[in-house]
Amino acid sequence: MIPDRPLDLGGERFEVVYQLACPADEVEVRARDICVEQTIEFPESLVSDPHILDGIVGQIRSIEPLDRGRFEVVIAYPVEAAGSELTQFINLLFGNVSLKPGVRLVGFDLSDTLAALYPGPRFGRTGLRRLLDVPDGPLLCTAIKPMGLGPRALADLAYRLALGGMHLIKDDHGLTDQGFCRFEERVSLCAEAVVRANRETGRTCLYLANVTAPVGEIERRARFAKDAEVGGLLFCPGLAGFDAMRSLAADEGLCLPILSHPAFQGSFCLHPDTGLSHGVLFGQLNRLAGADATIFPTWGGRFSFTQDECLDLIDGTVRPMGTARPIFPVPAGGMRLDRVSQMCAFYGSDVSLLIGGDLQAHGGDLVASCRRFVELARHSFESGAMRSM
Amino acid sequence: MIPDRPLDLGGERFEVVYQLACPADEVEVRARDICVEQTIEFPESLVSDPHILDGIVGQIRSIEPLDRGRFEVVIAYPVEAAGSELTQFINLLFGNVSLKPGVRLVGFDLSDTLAALYPGPRFGRTGLRRLLDVPDGPLLCTAIKPMGLGPRALADLAYRLALGGMHLIKDDHGLTDQGFCRFEERVSLCAEAVVRANRETGRTCLYLANVTAPVGEIERRARFAKDAEVGGLLFCPGLAGFDAMRSLAADEGLCLPILSHPAFQGSFCLHPDTGLSHGVLFGQLNRLAGADATIFPTWGGRFSFTQDECLDLIDGTVRPMGTARPIFPVPAGGMRLDRVSQMCAFYGSDVSLLIGGDLQAHGGDLVASCRRFVELARHSFESGAMRSM
């Protein structure tokens, strides 16, 4: 047998932070187990090549006790193990250890090589503000719904929502290409409606088409949407993959902002001792995969995130990570007009508030409800009652 | 505004089974909430079209109490809401409710329309046995590893594992296209090594190339692997998406068996009151997306699944679901030769046992270790000490 070239690694590593829930006398063994499980996945005693043990296996950088029998463990992996692919990078972060109880991924950094591979969002907070010509204050976001409406009814909704002053109007994430509301007809009509409203108002409102779809269809629909003059894309990485979103963000021919939706991702974060932290899942991974804004169910709505979890999520949208830009958090999930000032006070001004159904709950005049939303947010911002994040 | 065509639905629905953990006096409200959340995601009181309320919203079929304050709820959704796309079908099953605590998806059926859309695995248990010419008894599976070895060393391992009588030899799921072990070189050499071993033994061993990869690369690598005469594909749907696996399974130009790996999916099932049951996640969804065999961490190994969870998983590999074939369960995760008889007794004969590192733990003669594995499994099968599943 001709031997392989000797394993030649550059020594560059990146750090990943896990929380472990275990007895103190087990933490070092468990940390060491992660180092092996995520790389060679093989008994170290059987590895004959010292370059593999020294170069491939994860290395424990620190172990610090936290409260409630938990520990923060920092592990450094070689960049070469991550290759140049987002799928393998995520595998290295949390592939097999996702199957072990008591391990939670709470943060990671990007070393220089990884930062170059994953530039992150094309627009981010600053770029989205520039597109919209909204230099400060909360962005206002809404959705066209309910499922069951046809393309014309949805386009009419989009038109009135844009007239009323919304900045971002997204497809409901359950609208894909159903027989009663085909993608192409819906996207053409809604994009046209919002362009028309923008001409009338002189403002910029972006309509975001949902391109969560089967393999092959994603890119085709995104190009169709681009040609139809949409303002951006909605995508569910939990359903169609983080890498598919990265591919959309990197596409120079599209050059569209992307709003990420959390469908099918809840199981990753609901239990505090396993899965991914809110900051990693909705913040860091979305930025890594190029989202410019991240929808999540805020505390106090139809869902269950706590205030602390929401704050961790916000931190994930801004914490240093290579050269990736900060992105907009988009609290949602049962938001109402009567909670706008409370949400503004909590989330600060670098936020995009998403109200869906409640805009349609105040009588028939949707444009007037939107204007009320605009006023409430503007008032909260100008009164200075907003936290600076 | 020109009105849309009236909403015209055929009345065909499919049933989805959830377990809810909640007080008895809340279960009906929570079940109703799922019916709405997963479809119109909009206050029912604001829906003016009765066709949407009657035709789109989920319908509660039954609510039955279970033990420990839990309930089994059956909800029927209209097939039209699922469209013709796996991404939206999964969204309808568990998109937004994944974000709510106390809801677990434990089963679903396929109505006629869905069964036609999702034929499931191309090979399944019967087809894989036919490919291998192994009409009965457990299949034996192993992996080439550790990460850090080069293509030639891995091909040499594959050759010896095939000589020793393994039926399935998979790339370790962390081997993708790293600089120290490029995909094309590895796959060419390993495929050639296994073909050569097959010529010598007169048996059929399948080498399964890992094609978990970024968008675009998946199909390209699968075609390269096909041309290199691999025996099948390894895929991680948790990293690259269930729909990408479905696309590989449906590809007539490939026509290769697919082994699914659970990387990054553990968080979906670790907590019994949220996420997906083991039977749904590793059984039903993998079959829906075309896997012919499903790797999972068995009880008693490096991971934490219980015996009951493993039995539920096995049930998910065979339970009636449209016309989708049963698939092989592949218990793994720290299996050893000294546990083969125990695993055979528990899992029965329609199983593929996966032993990785331990085959290399018994001195230098890998071929002899494989033969020992073959003998142990054959003995367990022929002695009749196997459960019939």
Coordinates of N, CA, C and O in Angstrom, one line a residue, chain B residues 104-210:
Chain B
R104 N -45.5 16.7 22.1 CA -44.5 15.8 21.4 C -45.3 15.1 20.3 O -46.4 14.6 20.4
L105 N -44.6 15.1 19.1 CA -45.1 14.4 17.9 C -44.8 12.9 18.0 O -43.6 12.6 18.1
V106 N -45.8 12.1 18.1 CA -45.5 10.6 18.3 C -45.9 9.7 17.1 O -45.7 8.5 17.2
G107 N -46.6 10.3 16.1 CA -47.0 9.4 15.0 C -47.7 10.2 14.0 O -48.3 11.3 14.2
F108 N -47.8 9.7 12.8 CA -48.6 10.3 11.7 C -48.9 9.2 10.7 O -48.1 8.3 10.5
D109 N -50.0 9.4 10.0 CA -50.2 8.5 8.8 C -50.2 9.3 7.5 O -50.0 10.5 7.5
L110 N -50.2 8.6 6.4 CA -50.2 9.2 5.1 C -51.6 8.9 4.5 O -51.9 7.7 4.3
S111 N -52.3 9.9 4.1 CA -53.5 9.6 3.3 C -53.1 9.3 1.9 O -51.9 9.4 1.6
D112 N -54.0 8.9 1.0 CA -53.7 8.4 -0.3 C -52.8 9.4 -1.1 O -51.8 9.0 -1.7
T113 N -53.2 10.7 -1.0 CA -52.4 11.7 -1.8 C -51.0 11.8 -1.3 O -50.0 11.8 -2.1
L114 N -50.8 11.8 0.0 CA -49.5 11.9 0.6 C -48.7 10.6 0.3 O -47.5 10.6 0.0
A115 N -49.4 9.5 0.4 CA -48.7 8.2 0.1 C -48.1 8.2 -1.3 O -47.0 7.7 -1.5
A116 N -48.9 8.8 -2.2 CA -48.4 8.8 -3.6 C -47.2 9.8 -3.8 O -46.3 9.5 -4.6
L117 N -47.2 10.8 -3.0 CA -46.1 11.8 -3.0 C -44.8 11.3 -2.4 O -43.7 11.6 -2.8
Y118 N -45.0 10.5 -1.4 CA -43.9 10.0 -0.6 C -43.8 8.5 -0.6 O -44.2 7.8 0.3
P119 N -43.3 7.9 -1.7 CA -43.2 6.4 -1.8 C -42.2 5.8 -0.8 O -42.3 4.6 -0.5
G120 N -41.4 6.6 -0.2 CA -40.5 6.1 0.8 C -39.2 5.5 0.2 O -38.8 5.7 -0.9
P121 N -38.6 4.6 1.0 CA -37.3 4.0 0.6 C -37.4 3.2 -0.7 O -38.4 2.5 -0.9
R122 N -36.4 3.3 -1.5 CA -36.3 2.6 -2.7 C -36.1 1.1 -2.5 O -36.6 0.2 -3.2
F123 N -35.3 0.8 -1.4 CA -34.9 -0.6 -1.2 C -35.6 -1.1 0.1 O -36.3 -2.1 0.0
G124 N -35.4 -0.4 1.2 CA -36.0 -0.9 2.4 C -35.3 -2.2 2.8 O -34.3 -2.6 2.3
R125 N -35.9 -2.9 3.8 CA -35.3 -4.1 4.4 C -35.1 -5.2 3.3 O -34.1 -5.8 3.1
T126 N -36.2 -5.4 2.6 CA -36.2 -6.5 1.6 C -35.2 -6.2 0.4 O -34.4 -7.1 0.0
G127 N -35.3 -5.0 0.0 CA -34.4 -4.6 -1.1 C -32.9 -4.7 -0.8 O -32.1 -5.1 -1.5
L128 N -32.6 -4.2 0.4 CA -31.2 -4.2 0.9 C -30.8 -5.7 1.1 O -29.6 -6.0 0.7
R129 N -31.6 -6.6 1.6 CA -31.2 -8.0 1.7 C -31.0 -8.6 0.3 O -30.0 -9.4 0.1
R130 N -31.8 -8.2 -0.7 CA -31.6 -8.7 -2.0 C -30.3 -8.2 -2.6 O -29.5 -9.0 -3.2
L131 N -30.0 -6.9 -2.4 CA -28.7 -6.4 -2.9 C -27.5 -7.1 -2.4 O -26.6 -7.4 -3.1
L132 N -27.6 -7.5 -1.1 CA -26.5 -8.1 -0.4 C -26.5 -9.6 -0.5 O -25.6 -10.3 -0.2
D133 N -27.7 -10.1 -1.0 CA -27.8 -11.6 -1.1 C -27.7 -12.2 0.3 O -27.0 -13.2 0.5
V134 N -28.4 -11.5 1.3 CA -28.4 -12.0 2.7 C -29.9 -12.2 3.1 O -30.5 -11.2 3.5
P135 N -30.4 -13.4 2.8 CA -31.9 -13.5 3.0 C -32.4 -13.4 4.5 O -33.5 -13.1 4.7
D136 N -31.5 -13.7 5.4 CA -32.0 -13.7 6.8 C -30.8 -13.3 7.7 O -29.7 -13.3 7.3
G137 N -31.1 -13.1 9.0 CA -30.1 -12.8 10.0 C -29.7 -11.4 10.0 O -30.1 -10.6 9.0
P138 N -29.0 -10.9 11.0 CA -28.6 -9.5 11.1 C -27.6 -9.1 10.0 O -26.8 -10.0 9.6
L139 N -27.7 -7.9 9.5 CA -26.7 -7.4 8.7 C -25.6 -6.8 9.6 O -25.9 -6.3 10.7
L140 N -24.4 -6.8 9.1 CA -23.2 -6.3 9.9 C -22.7 -5.1 9.2 O -22.3 -5.1 8.0
C141 N -22.6 -4.0 10.0 CA -22.2 -2.7 9.5 C -21.0 -2.2 10.3 O -20.9 -2.5 11.5
T142 N -20.1 -1.4 9.6 CA -19.0 -0.8 10.4 C -18.7 0.5 9.7 O -19.3 0.9 8.7
A143 N -17.7 1.2 10.3 CA -17.3 2.5 9.7 C -15.8 2.6 9.6 O -15.1 2.0 10.3
I144 N -15.4 3.3 8.6 CA -14.0 3.6 8.4 C -13.6 4.9 9.2 O -14.3 5.9 9.0
K145 N -12.7 4.8 10.1 CA -12.3 5.9 11.0 C -10.9 5.6 11.6 O -10.5 4.5 11.4
P146 N -10.3 6.4 12.3 CA -10.7 7.7 12.8 C -10.4 8.9 11.8 O -9.6 8.7 10.9
M147 N -11.2 10.0 12.0 CA -10.8 11.2 11.3 C -9.3 11.5 11.4 O -8.8 11.4 12.5
G148 N -8.7 11.9 10.4 CA -7.3 12.1 10.4 C -6.5 11.2 9.6 O -5.4 11.5 9.1
L149 N -7.0 10.0 9.4 CA -6.4 9.0 8.4 C -6.6 9.6 7.0 O -7.6 10.3 6.7
G150 N -5.7 9.2 6.1 CA -5.8 9.7 4.7 C -6.6 8.6 3.9 O -7.0 7.6 4.4
P151 N -6.9 9.0 2.7 CA -7.7 8.1 1.8 C -7.1 6.7 1.6 O -7.9 5.7 1.6
R152 N -5.8 6.6 1.5 CA -5.3 5.3 1.3 C -5.4 4.4 2.6 O -5.7 3.2 2.5
A153 N -5.2 5.0 3.7 CA -5.3 4.2 4.9 C -6.8 3.8 5.1 O -7.0 2.7 5.6
L154 N -7.7 4.7 4.8 CA -9.1 4.3 4.9 C -9.5 3.2 3.9 O -10.3 2.3 4.3
A155 N -9.0 3.3 2.7 CA -9.3 2.3 1.7 C -8.7 1.0 2.2 O -9.4 -0.1 2.0
D156 N -7.6 1.0 2.8 CA -7.0 -0.3 3.3 C -7.9 -0.9 4.4 O -8.1 -2.1 4.4
L157 N -8.4 0.0 5.3 CA -9.3 -0.5 6.3 C -10.6 -1.1 5.6 O -11.0 -2.1 6.0
A158 N -11.1 -0.3 4.6 CA -12.3 -0.8 4.0 C -12.1 -2.2 3.3 O -13.0 -3.1 3.4
Y159 N -10.9 -2.3 2.7 CA -10.6 -3.6 2.1 C -10.7 -4.8 3.1 O -11.3 -5.8 2.9
R160 N -10.0 -4.5 4.2 CA -9.9 -5.6 5.2 C -11.3 -5.9 5.9 O -11.6 -7.0 6.2
L161 N -12.1 -4.8 6.1 CA -13.4 -5.0 6.7 C -14.3 -5.8 5.7 O -15.1 -6.6 6.2
A162 N -14.1 -5.5 4.4 CA -14.9 -6.3 3.5 C -14.5 -7.7 3.4 O -15.3 -8.6 3.3
L163 N -13.2 -7.9 3.4 CA -12.6 -9.3 3.4 C -13.2 -10.1 4.6 O -13.5 -11.2 4.5
G164 N -13.3 -9.3 5.7 CA -13.7 -10.0 7.0 C -15.2 -10.3 7.0 O -15.7 -11.0 8.0
G165 N -16.0 -9.8 6.0 CA -17.4 -10.3 6.0 C -18.4 -9.2 6.4 O -19.6 -9.5 6.5
M166 N -18.0 -8.0 6.5 CA -19.0 -6.9 6.8 C -19.9 -6.7 5.5 O -19.5 -6.9 4.4
H167 N -21.2 -6.4 5.8 CA -22.1 -6.2 4.7 C -22.1 -4.7 4.3 O -22.2 -4.4 3.1
L168 N -22.0 -3.8 5.3 CA -22.1 -2.4 5.0 C -20.9 -1.7 5.6 O -20.6 -1.9 6.8
I169 N -20.2 -0.9 4.9 CA -19.0 -0.2 5.4 C -19.3 1.3 5.1 O -19.3 1.7 3.9
K170 N -19.4 2.1 6.1 CA -19.8 3.5 5.9 C -18.6 4.4 6.2 O -17.8 4.1 7.0
D171 N -18.5 5.5 5.5 CA -17.6 6.6 5.9 C -18.0 7.0 7.3 O -19.2 7.0 7.6
D172 N -17.1 7.3 8.2 CA -17.5 8.0 9.4 C -18.2 9.3 9.0 O -17.8 9.9 8.0
H173 N -19.2 9.7 9.8 CA -20.0 10.8 9.3 C -19.3 12.1 9.4 O -19.7 13.1 8.8
G174 N -18.2 12.2 10.1 CA -17.3 13.4 10.1 C -16.4 13.5 8.9 O -15.7 14.5 8.8
L175 N -16.3 12.4 8.1 CA -15.4 12.5 6.9 C -16.2 13.1 5.8 O -17.2 12.5 5.3
T176 N -15.9 14.3 5.4 CA -16.6 14.9 4.3 C -15.7 15.2 3.1 O -15.5 14.4 2.3
D177 N -15.0 16.4 3.2 CA -14.1 16.7 2.1 C -13.0 17.6 2.7 O -12.6 18.6 2.1
Q178 N -12.5 17.1 3.8 CA -11.4 17.9 4.5 C -10.1 17.8 3.7 O -9.9 16.9 2.9
G179 N -9.3 18.8 3.8 CA -8.0 18.9 3.1 C -7.1 17.7 3.3 O -6.4 17.2 2.4
F180 N -7.2 17.0 4.5 CA -6.4 15.9 4.7 C -7.0 14.6 4.2 O -6.4 13.5 4.3
C181 N -8.2 14.7 3.7 CA -8.9 13.5 3.2 C -10.0 13.9 2.2 O -11.2 14.0 2.6
R182 N -9.6 14.2 1.0 CA -10.6 14.8 0.1 C -11.6 13.7 -0.3 O -11.3 12.5 -0.4
F183 N -12.8 14.2 -0.6 CA -14.0 13.3 -0.9 C -13.6 12.4 -2.1 O -13.8 11.2 -2.0
E184 N -13.2 13.0 -3.2 CA -13.1 12.2 -4.4 C -12.0 11.2 -4.3 O -12.2 10.0 -4.7
E185 N -10.9 11.5 -3.7 CA -9.8 10.5 -3.6 C -10.3 9.4 -2.6 O -10.1 8.2 -2.9
R186 N -10.9 9.8 -1.5 CA -11.3 8.8 -0.5 C -12.3 7.8 -1.2 O -12.2 6.6 -1.1
V187 N -13.3 8.4 -1.8 CA -14.4 7.6 -2.3 C -14.0 6.7 -3.4 O -14.3 5.5 -3.5
S188 N -13.1 7.2 -4.3 CA -12.6 6.4 -5.4 C -11.8 5.2 -4.8 O -12.0 4.1 -5.2
L189 N -10.9 5.5 -3.9 CA -10.1 4.4 -3.4 C -10.9 3.4 -2.5 O -10.6 2.2 -2.6
C190 N -11.8 3.9 -1.7 CA -12.5 3.0 -0.9 C -13.5 2.1 -1.7 O -13.6 0.9 -1.5
A191 N -14.1 2.7 -2.7 CA -15.0 2.0 -3.6 C -14.2 0.9 -4.3 O -14.6 -0.3 -4.3
E192 N -13.1 1.3 -4.8 CA -12.2 0.3 -5.5 C -11.8 -0.8 -4.6 O -11.8 -2.0 -5.0
A193 N -11.4 -0.5 -3.4 CA -11.0 -1.5 -2.4 C -12.1 -2.5 -2.1 O -11.8 -3.7 -2.0
V194 N -13.3 -2.0 -1.9 CA -14.4 -2.9 -1.6 C -14.8 -3.8 -2.8 O -15.1 -5.0 -2.6
V195 N -14.8 -3.2 -4.0 CA -15.0 -4.0 -5.2 C -14.0 -5.1 -5.3 O -14.3 -6.3 -5.6
R196 N -12.7 -4.8 -5.0 CA -11.7 -5.8 -5.1 C -11.9 -6.9 -4.1 O -11.8 -8.1 -4.4
A197 N -12.2 -6.5 -2.8 CA -12.5 -7.5 -1.8 C -13.7 -8.4 -2.2 O -13.6 -9.6 -2.0
N198 N -14.7 -7.8 -2.8 CA -15.9 -8.5 -3.2 C -15.5 -9.6 -4.2 O -16.0 -10.7 -4.2
R199 N -14.6 -9.2 -5.2 CA -14.1 -10.2 -6.2 C -13.5 -11.4 -5.5 O -13.6 -12.5 -5.9
E200 N -12.7 -11.0 -4.4 CA -11.9 -12.1 -3.8 C -12.8 -13.0 -2.9 O -12.6 -14.2 -2.9
T201 N -13.8 -12.4 -2.3 CA -14.7 -13.2 -1.4 C -15.9 -13.8 -2.1 O -16.4 -14.8 -1.6
G202 N -16.2 -13.3 -3.2 CA -17.5 -13.7 -3.9 C -18.7 -13.2 -3.2 O -19.8 -13.6 -3.6
R203 N -18.6 -12.4 -2.2 CA -19.7 -11.9 -1.5 C -20.0 -10.4 -1.9 O -19.2 -9.9 -2.7
T204 N -21.1 -9.9 -1.4 CA -21.3 -8.5 -1.7 C -21.2 -7.6 -0.4 O -21.9 -7.9 0.5
C205 N -20.3 -6.7 -0.4 CA -20.2 -5.7 0.6 C -20.4 -4.4 0.0 O -20.0 -4.1 -1.1
L206 N -21.2 -3.5 0.7 CA -21.5 -2.2 0.1 C -20.7 -1.1 0.9 O -20.8 -1.1 2.1
Y207 N -20.0 -0.3 0.1 CA -19.3 0.8 0.7 C -20.2 2.0 0.5 O -20.7 2.3 -0.6
L208 N -20.5 2.7 1.6 CA -21.4 3.8 1.6 C -20.7 5.2 1.8 O -20.1 5.4 2.9
A209 N -20.7 6.0 0.8 CA -20.0 7.2 0.8 C -20.8 8.3 1.5 O -22.0 8.5 1.2
N210 N -20.2 9.1 2.4 CA -20.9 10.2 3.0 C -21.0 11.4 2.1 O -20.0 12.0 1.7

